[in-house]
Short mmCIF file of C-alpha atoms in Angstrom, two decimals:
data_model
loop_
_atom_site.label_atom_id
_atom_site.label_comp_id
_atom_site.label_asym_id
_atom_site.label_seq_id
_atom_site.Cartn_x
_atom_site.Cartn_y
_atom_site.Cartn_z
CA UNK A 1 -33.77 28.09 -107.46
CA UNK A 2 -33.17 31.11 -105.40
CA UNK A 3 -29.90 32.38 -103.61
CA UNK A 4 -32.40 31.99 -100.57
CA UNK A 5 -33.05 28.78 -101.27
CA UNK A 6 -29.28 27.08 -101.57
CA UNK A 7 -27.37 25.51 -98.93
CA UNK A 8 -24.33 28.06 -97.97
CA UNK A 9 -21.86 25.76 -97.06
CA UNK A 10 -20.14 26.25 -93.82
CA UNK A 11 -16.27 26.04 -94.12
CA UNK A 12 -13.68 26.41 -90.92
CA UNK A 13 -9.82 27.44 -91.56
CA UNK A 14 -7.16 28.55 -88.80
CA UNK A 15 -4.78 30.71 -88.62
CA UNK A 16 -1.79 32.12 -87.08
CA UNK A 17 1.02 33.40 -87.69
CA UNK A 18 5.25 33.15 -86.45
CA UNK A 19 7.76 36.62 -86.25
CA UNK A 20 6.63 39.89 -85.58
CA UNK A 21 5.84 43.18 -87.18
CA UNK A 22 8.08 45.20 -85.57
CA UNK A 23 10.67 47.41 -88.01
CA UNK A 24 11.01 50.24 -85.01
CA UNK A 25 12.32 50.54 -81.59
CA UNK A 26 11.75 53.74 -79.82
CA UNK A 27 12.62 56.80 -81.05
CA UNK A 28 11.58 55.88 -84.09
CA UNK A 29 15.31 53.88 -84.56
CA UNK A 30 14.91 50.90 -86.97
CA UNK A 31 15.47 47.54 -85.40
CA UNK A 32 15.46 44.91 -88.04
CA UNK A 33 18.88 43.22 -86.96
CA UNK A 34 18.57 42.87 -83.58
CA UNK A 35 18.44 40.41 -81.00
CA UNK A 36 14.97 38.84 -80.73
CA UNK A 37 13.42 40.68 -83.75
CA UNK A 38 11.95 38.43 -86.39
CA UNK A 39 13.50 38.85 -89.99
CA UNK A 40 10.49 38.08 -91.71
CA UNK A 41 6.47 37.90 -90.57
CA UNK A 42 4.63 34.47 -91.43
CA UNK A 43 0.59 33.99 -91.81
CA UNK A 44 -0.53 30.14 -92.24
CA UNK A 45 -4.08 28.71 -92.36
CA UNK A 46 -4.95 25.29 -91.88
CA UNK A 47 -7.77 22.95 -93.76
CA UNK A 48 -8.66 20.03 -91.67
CA UNK A 49 -10.65 17.23 -93.73
CA UNK A 50 -11.92 15.36 -91.28
CA UNK A 51 -14.14 16.17 -88.76
CA UNK A 52 -13.48 19.01 -86.40
CA UNK A 53 -14.41 18.01 -83.37
CA UNK A 54 -12.25 14.38 -83.84
CA UNK A 55 -9.41 16.08 -84.41
CA UNK A 56 -9.96 18.16 -81.21
CA UNK A 57 -10.57 15.92 -79.19
CA UNK A 58 -7.08 14.00 -80.28
CA UNK A 59 -5.71 17.45 -79.11
CA UNK A 60 -7.18 18.00 -75.93
CA UNK A 61 -5.73 14.13 -75.18
CA UNK A 62 -2.67 14.61 -75.98
CA UNK A 63 -2.60 18.16 -74.42
CA UNK A 64 -4.32 16.59 -70.52
CA UNK A 65 -1.44 13.80 -71.02
CA UNK A 66 1.46 16.20 -71.30
CA UNK A 67 -0.24 18.33 -68.78
CA UNK A 68 -0.28 14.93 -66.65
CA UNK A 69 2.52 13.04 -66.95
CA UNK A 70 5.02 14.03 -63.84
CA UNK A 71 7.97 13.29 -67.09
CA UNK A 72 6.69 16.67 -68.53
CA UNK A 73 6.59 19.03 -65.54
CA UNK A 74 8.88 21.10 -66.40
CA UNK A 75 8.51 24.72 -65.90
CA UNK A 76 7.28 26.07 -69.06
CA UNK A 77 4.46 23.39 -68.26
CA UNK A 78 4.12 24.10 -64.80
CA UNK A 79 3.66 27.87 -65.81
CA UNK A 80 0.96 27.35 -68.39
CA UNK A 81 -0.92 24.70 -65.77
CA UNK A 82 -1.57 27.25 -63.14
CA UNK A 83 -2.07 30.44 -65.92
CA UNK A 84 -4.38 29.21 -68.22
CA UNK A 85 -4.18 25.55 -68.32
CA UNK A 86 -1.12 23.80 -70.78
CA UNK A 87 -1.52 23.92 -74.63
CA UNK A 88 0.62 23.49 -77.02
CA UNK A 89 3.01 26.54 -78.31
CA UNK A 90 6.01 24.71 -80.65
CA UNK A 91 8.51 28.13 -78.62
CA UNK A 92 8.35 27.36 -75.71
CA UNK A 93 7.39 23.34 -75.49
CA UNK A 94 10.12 20.93 -74.96
CA UNK A 95 12.01 18.92 -77.36
CA UNK A 96 9.67 15.92 -76.27
CA UNK A 97 6.94 17.87 -75.90
CA UNK A 98 7.15 19.01 -79.45
CA UNK A 99 7.88 15.48 -80.58
CA UNK A 100 4.62 13.91 -79.68
CA UNK A 101 2.65 16.41 -80.86
CA UNK A 102 4.55 16.74 -84.49
CA UNK A 103 3.83 12.63 -84.91
CA UNK A 104 -0.51 13.94 -83.77
CA UNK A 105 -0.52 16.26 -86.54
CA UNK A 106 1.49 13.88 -88.86
CA UNK A 107 -1.22 11.78 -89.06
CA UNK A 108 -4.27 13.73 -89.37
CA UNK A 109 -5.59 14.51 -92.73
CA UNK A 110 -5.36 18.57 -93.37
CA UNK A 111 -2.98 20.94 -95.56
CA UNK A 112 -1.11 24.38 -95.05
CA UNK A 113 -0.81 27.41 -96.35
CA UNK A 114 1.63 30.06 -95.76
CA UNK A 115 2.74 33.38 -96.88
CA UNK A 116 6.02 35.08 -95.88
CA UNK A 117 6.78 38.72 -95.94
CA UNK A 118 11.12 39.13 -95.69
CA UNK A 119 10.77 42.88 -93.47
CA UNK A 120 12.41 45.22 -95.18
CA UNK A 121 12.63 49.01 -94.10
CA UNK A 122 12.69 50.48 -97.69
CA UNK A 123 9.52 48.02 -98.47
CA UNK A 124 7.11 49.03 -95.27
CA UNK A 125 7.93 52.60 -95.95
CA UNK A 126 7.07 52.94 -99.32
CA UNK A 127 4.11 50.20 -100.18
CA UNK A 128 2.70 49.54 -96.32
CA UNK A 129 2.98 53.49 -95.55
CA UNK A 130 5.39 52.62 -92.64
CA UNK A 131 2.24 51.23 -90.92
CA UNK A 132 2.42 47.68 -89.16
CA UNK A 133 -1.95 47.46 -89.84
CA UNK A 134 -0.58 47.82 -93.86
CA UNK A 135 1.94 44.99 -93.45
CA UNK A 136 0.19 42.56 -92.07
CA UNK A 137 -3.30 43.19 -94.30
CA UNK A 138 -0.54 42.81 -97.68
CA UNK A 139 0.50 39.01 -96.44
CA UNK A 140 -3.27 38.64 -95.04
CA UNK A 141 -4.85 38.99 -98.31
CA UNK A 142 -2.64 37.05 -100.40
CA UNK A 143 -3.53 34.24 -98.09
CA UNK A 144 -7.62 34.91 -98.07
CA UNK A 145 -7.65 35.72 -102.12
CA UNK A 146 -8.89 32.57 -103.45
CA UNK A 147 -10.99 31.66 -100.51
CA UNK A 148 -13.26 34.10 -100.99
CA UNK A 149 -16.24 33.31 -103.30
CA UNK A 150 -19.98 34.05 -103.45
CA UNK A 151 -22.55 31.32 -101.74
CA UNK A 152 -19.85 30.33 -99.77
CA UNK A 153 -19.63 30.59 -96.07
CA UNK A 154 -15.94 31.23 -94.68
CA UNK A 155 -15.31 31.04 -90.77
CA UNK A 156 -11.40 32.22 -90.35
CA UNK A 157 -10.19 31.08 -86.83
CA UNK A 158 -7.48 33.52 -86.00
CA UNK A 159 -5.39 32.65 -82.93
CA UNK A 160 -5.28 35.98 -81.10
CA UNK A 161 -2.17 37.91 -81.08
CA UNK A 162 -1.88 41.24 -79.75
CA UNK A 163 -2.94 44.42 -81.98
CA UNK A 164 -2.42 42.84 -85.26
CA UNK A 165 -4.83 40.57 -84.72
CA UNK A 166 -7.67 43.71 -83.76
CA UNK A 167 -10.79 43.66 -86.20
CA UNK A 168 -9.50 46.99 -87.94
CA UNK A 169 -6.35 44.90 -89.37
CA UNK A 170 -8.61 41.64 -90.13
CA UNK A 171 -10.75 43.62 -92.07
CA UNK A 172 -8.50 46.01 -94.18
CA UNK A 173 -6.66 42.08 -95.26
CA UNK A 174 -9.71 40.99 -96.53
CA UNK A 175 -11.13 44.87 -97.88
CA UNK A 176 -7.40 44.18 -100.60
CA UNK A 177 -8.58 39.99 -100.69
CA UNK A 178 -11.46 41.30 -102.26
CA UNK A 179 -9.40 43.77 -104.36
CA UNK A 180 -7.05 41.14 -105.47
CA UNK A 181 -9.52 39.16 -106.44
CA UNK A 182 -11.39 41.45 -108.63
CA UNK A 183 -8.35 41.96 -110.20
CA UNK A 184 -8.02 38.69 -111.38
CA UNK A 185 -11.50 38.41 -112.39
CA UNK A 186 -11.00 40.87 -114.82
CA UNK A 187 -7.90 39.96 -116.18
CA UNK A 188 -9.53 36.14 -116.92
CA UNK A 189 -12.50 38.31 -118.50
CA UNK A 190 -11.60 40.88 -120.19
CA UNK A 191 -15.27 41.59 -121.25
CA UNK A 192 -16.58 43.05 -117.94
CA UNK A 193 -14.86 44.62 -115.36
CA UNK A 194 -16.09 43.13 -111.96
CA UNK A 195 -15.40 45.21 -108.75
CA UNK A 196 -14.77 44.30 -105.31
CA UNK A 197 -17.82 45.28 -104.55
CA UNK A 198 -19.26 42.45 -106.56
CA UNK A 199 -17.52 40.22 -104.46
CA UNK A 200 -20.20 38.80 -101.92
CA UNK A 201 -17.87 36.79 -99.78
CA UNK A 202 -19.61 35.68 -96.20
CA UNK A 203 -16.02 35.23 -94.79
CA UNK A 204 -16.64 35.62 -90.56
CA UNK A 205 -13.73 36.26 -88.48
CA UNK A 206 -13.13 34.47 -85.36
CA UNK A 207 -10.53 35.54 -83.43
CA UNK A 208 -9.95 33.43 -80.61
CA UNK A 209 -6.81 31.99 -77.69
CA UNK A 210 -6.03 28.55 -78.10
CA UNK A 211 -7.00 28.39 -74.72
CA UNK A 212 -10.03 27.83 -76.17
CA UNK A 213 -9.35 26.51 -79.54
CA UNK A 214 -7.26 23.70 -79.46
CA UNK A 215 -7.32 23.42 -83.07
CA UNK A 216 -5.09 26.71 -83.45
CA UNK A 217 -2.17 24.88 -81.58
CA UNK A 218 -1.97 22.86 -85.21
CA UNK A 219 -1.53 26.21 -86.78
CA UNK A 220 1.06 27.38 -84.58
CA UNK A 221 3.11 24.82 -84.78
CA UNK A 222 3.07 24.56 -89.00
CA UNK A 223 3.86 28.22 -88.06
CA UNK A 224 7.57 28.33 -86.40
CA UNK A 225 8.08 24.94 -88.15
CA UNK A 226 7.93 27.36 -91.98
CA UNK A 227 9.69 30.26 -89.66
CA UNK A 228 12.53 27.46 -88.31
CA UNK A 229 13.83 27.75 -92.68
CA UNK A 230 13.62 31.53 -92.79
CA UNK A 231 15.11 32.69 -90.04
CA UNK A 232 17.30 30.11 -89.21
CA UNK A 233 17.59 27.96 -92.35
CA UNK A 234 16.66 24.67 -90.86
CA UNK A 235 14.32 21.86 -92.05
CA UNK A 236 13.88 18.88 -90.45
CA UNK A 237 10.72 20.14 -89.07
CA UNK A 238 9.44 21.08 -92.07
CA UNK A 239 10.39 18.31 -94.30
CA UNK A 240 8.59 15.89 -91.56
CA UNK A 241 5.44 18.05 -92.54
CA UNK A 242 5.91 18.68 -96.43
CA UNK A 243 3.65 16.27 -97.68
CA UNK A 244 0.83 18.20 -95.56
CA UNK A 245 2.36 21.82 -96.51
CA UNK A 246 1.15 22.42 -99.41
CA UNK A 247 1.75 25.97 -100.59
CA UNK A 248 4.59 28.73 -99.43
CA UNK A 249 4.43 32.06 -100.88
CA UNK A 250 8.20 34.11 -100.52
CA UNK A 251 5.79 37.32 -101.40
CA UNK A 252 8.86 39.88 -101.61
CA UNK A 253 11.19 37.53 -103.05
CA UNK A 254 11.99 39.91 -106.38
CA UNK A 255 14.18 37.68 -107.19
CA UNK A 256 12.46 34.40 -107.59
CA UNK A 257 8.88 35.71 -109.38
CA UNK A 258 9.83 34.86 -112.80
CA UNK A 259 7.25 31.32 -113.45
CA UNK A 260 6.41 31.79 -109.71
CA UNK A 261 9.76 30.61 -108.61
CA UNK A 262 8.90 31.92 -105.09
CA UNK A 263 5.61 29.33 -104.48
CA UNK A 264 6.90 26.06 -103.36
CA UNK A 265 4.98 23.13 -102.77
CA UNK A 266 6.00 19.20 -102.37
CA UNK A 267 6.84 19.05 -105.39
CA UNK A 268 8.96 22.38 -105.00
CA UNK A 269 10.54 22.21 -101.17
CA UNK A 270 11.90 25.04 -99.65
CA UNK A 271 15.18 24.69 -98.18
CA UNK A 272 17.84 25.67 -96.16
CA UNK A 273 18.81 28.22 -98.77
CA UNK A 274 16.14 30.71 -98.08
CA UNK A 275 17.37 31.28 -94.25
CA UNK A 276 17.71 34.95 -94.72
CA UNK A 277 20.78 37.13 -93.59
CA UNK A 278 19.79 39.85 -90.70
CA UNK A 279 20.26 43.61 -92.14
CA UNK A 280 21.66 46.19 -90.16
CA UNK A 281 20.31 49.76 -90.31
#
């Protein structure tokens, strides 16, 4: 059967981020360690294993409940209602709201993967050439490299986050993912050199706002959960969702590269010891 006659499988993933990609402020003054500047940057991806419309309906119903329940009419909720309509966003949400949404996420048949990039000025200036788009693309490429395959349409629904999710950055990440996949194939098939141009990944980026795509709110909560571990040493949210968190890669944790100890799963969970100590420069 020719390729044209084969049915191409379409898979959707939902991506968000936590933290920021900032290393310098005005006048190229180093800002790592300053109040409000993250110690790491996280990109995460959710895969739903049940019909998307069903999950989307569940999220919308709960959002409407929060928006219309007099108990939840706090300033943060009213601000969203008046601007765009209420949607879940872990950083802003009330503790009671978080609990309801965490319970919903817990009930879903889904899995989550994330890549964590510890921020280092030295690495940023050398490996990433002092450019935020290279830092972003490096992390995202590690998340994508095992997802891009021939005859496999991959739709990446990405939560819009300012400059980091511009088309240039996403395309750069995809090209780096192809390079990494090609390197892996070369190692496994030493008799044949594989080029990234030989990888015909049918990958589409669909950048959206969470107000347009409620499923992105699930990715936001998972990312926030991982961020709490690395920024605060707080694991209770992570522990709650752990069965659904299939993989967290602490990408630049060089002390644990041996035997893939920087790869965390339910069998090798994160602990509060992963909290990153802010560094002044």
